[in-house]
Amino acid sequence: MSQHPDAALIRRGYEAFVKGDMDTLSTLMTADVIHHVPGTNPLSGHHKGREAVLDLYRRLGEETRGTMRVELEKVMVDGRGHGISVHCFKADRGDRGMELHQSLFFTIVGGKITDIDACTEDIAEEDAFWS
């Protein structure tokens, strides 16, 4: 079964993220991409622009001192510029660990990611972990 181009784009993004390959990630997003992070923790909010989004990703690695792991489980697309991924996020921060399922909702225009909206199975746990 062949993979839809939007699903392939999302998978390439995950592969680059896992490797810490910010150069590749930057080519997959528009200059005005926005990544929305839920909750009320220091990482929550609307990260606007490619550099702000890449800085968010760098900060995730820094805050977890390299312990962060993301295991992609599913990618689903609608063929009209929307995609959803499901992954398991694992990390340690100080004396606290977290393992949660998360999902990202992507908007894709012209073969590039323009918007990423994050969801989590436990916002309270994420807020506690990142605060």
Short mmCIF file of C-alpha atoms in Angstrom, two decimals:
data_model
loop_
_atom_site.label_atom_id
_atom_site.label_comp_id
_atom_site.label_asym_id
_atom_site.label_seq_id
_atom_site.Cartn_x
_atom_site.Cartn_y
_atom_site.Cartn_z
CA MET A 1 0.00 0.00 0.00
CA SER A 2 1.47 3.36 -1.00
CA GLN A 3 1.74 6.18 1.49
CA HIS A 4 -0.09 9.47 0.96
CA PRO A 5 2.33 12.43 0.54
CA ASP A 6 0.94 14.13 3.68
CA ALA A 7 1.55 10.97 5.74
CA ALA A 8 5.07 10.72 4.32
CA LEU A 9 5.72 14.37 5.26
CA ILE A 10 4.59 13.78 8.85
CA ARG A 11 6.72 10.63 9.13
CA ARG A 12 9.76 12.51 7.76
CA GLY A 13 9.14 15.15 10.41
CA TYR A 14 9.09 12.56 13.18
CA GLU A 15 12.27 10.94 11.87
CA ALA A 16 14.06 14.30 11.84
CA PHE A 17 12.72 15.21 15.30
CA VAL A 18 13.91 11.93 16.83
CA LYS A 19 17.38 12.49 15.35
CA GLY A 20 17.46 16.13 16.46
CA ASP A 21 17.84 17.14 12.80
CA MET A 22 16.58 20.72 12.94
CA ASP A 23 17.86 21.47 9.43
CA THR A 24 15.57 18.85 7.91
CA LEU A 25 12.67 19.85 10.16
CA SER A 26 12.99 23.45 9.02
CA THR A 27 12.52 22.40 5.39
CA LEU A 28 9.23 20.64 6.21
CA MET A 29 7.53 23.73 7.69
CA THR A 30 6.44 27.08 6.32
CA ALA A 31 8.19 30.19 7.64
CA ASP A 32 4.99 31.18 9.49
CA VAL A 33 4.21 27.76 11.00
CA ILE A 34 2.53 27.76 14.42
CA HIS A 35 2.81 24.99 17.03
CA HIS A 36 0.07 25.20 19.69
CA VAL A 37 0.94 23.58 23.05
CA PRO A 38 -1.90 23.02 25.55
CA GLY A 39 -1.85 23.54 29.28
CA THR A 40 -0.57 26.18 31.68
CA ASN A 41 3.10 25.29 31.93
CA PRO A 42 6.15 27.26 30.74
CA LEU A 43 6.05 25.54 27.32
CA SER A 44 2.32 26.16 26.76
CA GLY A 45 1.12 28.64 24.20
CA HIS A 46 1.35 29.46 20.52
CA HIS A 47 4.88 29.18 19.14
CA LYS A 48 4.72 31.31 15.98
CA GLY A 49 7.25 31.08 13.18
CA ARG A 50 9.74 28.42 12.13
CA GLU A 51 12.50 29.59 14.50
CA ALA A 52 10.13 29.72 17.48
CA VAL A 53 8.92 26.19 16.74
CA LEU A 54 12.47 24.88 16.36
CA ASP A 55 13.41 26.64 19.61
CA LEU A 56 10.52 24.81 21.31
CA TYR A 57 11.87 21.49 20.06
CA ARG A 58 15.39 22.34 21.23
CA ARG A 59 14.02 23.31 24.62
CA LEU A 60 12.23 19.96 24.98
CA GLY A 61 15.59 18.24 24.60
CA GLU A 62 17.37 20.64 26.94
CA GLU A 63 14.71 20.48 29.67
CA THR A 64 14.81 16.66 29.65
CA ARG A 65 18.62 16.53 29.37
CA GLY A 66 18.45 14.19 26.40
CA THR A 67 16.12 11.64 28.02
CA MET A 68 13.16 12.47 25.79
CA ARG A 69 11.91 9.68 23.52
CA VAL A 70 9.07 9.89 21.03
CA GLU A 71 7.70 6.65 19.58
CA LEU A 72 5.40 7.22 16.61
CA GLU A 73 2.47 4.81 16.61
CA LYS A 74 0.07 6.03 13.90
CA VAL A 75 -0.33 8.61 11.18
CA MET A 76 -3.72 9.30 9.62
CA VAL A 77 -4.53 11.82 6.87
CA ASP A 78 -7.69 13.01 5.17
CA GLY A 79 -6.18 13.76 1.76
CA ARG A 80 -7.28 17.39 2.08
CA GLY A 81 -4.30 18.82 3.98
CA HIS A 82 -4.95 17.48 7.47
CA GLY A 83 -3.10 14.80 9.36
CA ILE A 84 -3.09 13.32 12.83
CA SER A 85 -0.27 11.49 14.52
CA VAL A 86 -0.34 9.45 17.71
CA HIS A 87 2.86 8.87 19.64
CA CYS A 88 4.13 7.93 23.07
CA PHE A 89 6.26 10.58 24.75
CA LYS A 90 8.73 9.45 27.42
CA ALA A 91 11.10 11.67 29.36
CA ASP A 92 12.68 12.41 32.70
CA ARG A 93 13.10 15.84 34.21
CA GLY A 94 14.87 16.09 37.53
CA ASP A 95 13.43 13.38 39.76
CA ARG A 96 10.18 13.16 37.79
CA GLY A 97 9.41 10.92 34.83
CA MET A 98 6.54 11.08 32.37
CA GLU A 99 5.14 8.61 29.86
CA LEU A 100 2.02 9.76 28.02
CA HIS A 101 0.28 9.37 24.70
CA GLN A 102 0.07 12.55 22.71
CA SER A 103 -1.38 13.47 19.37
CA LEU A 104 -0.52 16.17 16.87
CA PHE A 105 -3.02 17.62 14.41
CA PHE A 106 -1.28 18.96 11.32
CA THR A 107 -2.42 21.38 8.64
CA ILE A 108 -0.46 20.99 5.42
CA VAL A 109 -0.47 23.45 2.52
CA GLY A 110 1.65 23.09 -0.60
CA GLY A 111 3.53 20.11 0.83
CA LYS A 112 4.63 21.99 3.98
CA ILE A 113 3.37 21.98 7.56
CA THR A 114 1.64 25.26 8.42
CA ASP A 115 0.04 24.46 11.77
CA ILE A 116 0.55 21.89 14.52
CA ASP A 117 -1.96 21.52 17.34
CA ALA A 118 -0.86 19.29 20.20
CA CYS A 119 -3.19 17.19 22.38
CA THR A 120 -2.34 15.02 25.35
CA GLU A 121 -4.04 12.31 27.35
CA ASP A 122 -3.31 14.12 30.66
CA ILE A 123 -2.90 17.90 30.65
CA ALA A 124 -2.51 18.07 34.44
CA GLU A 125 0.39 15.59 34.32
CA GLU A 126 2.08 17.55 31.52
CA ASP A 127 1.69 20.82 33.41
CA ALA A 128 3.21 19.25 36.53
CA PHE A 129 6.09 17.73 34.56
CA TRP A 130 7.06 20.93 32.69
CA SER A 131 6.48 23.35 35.61
#
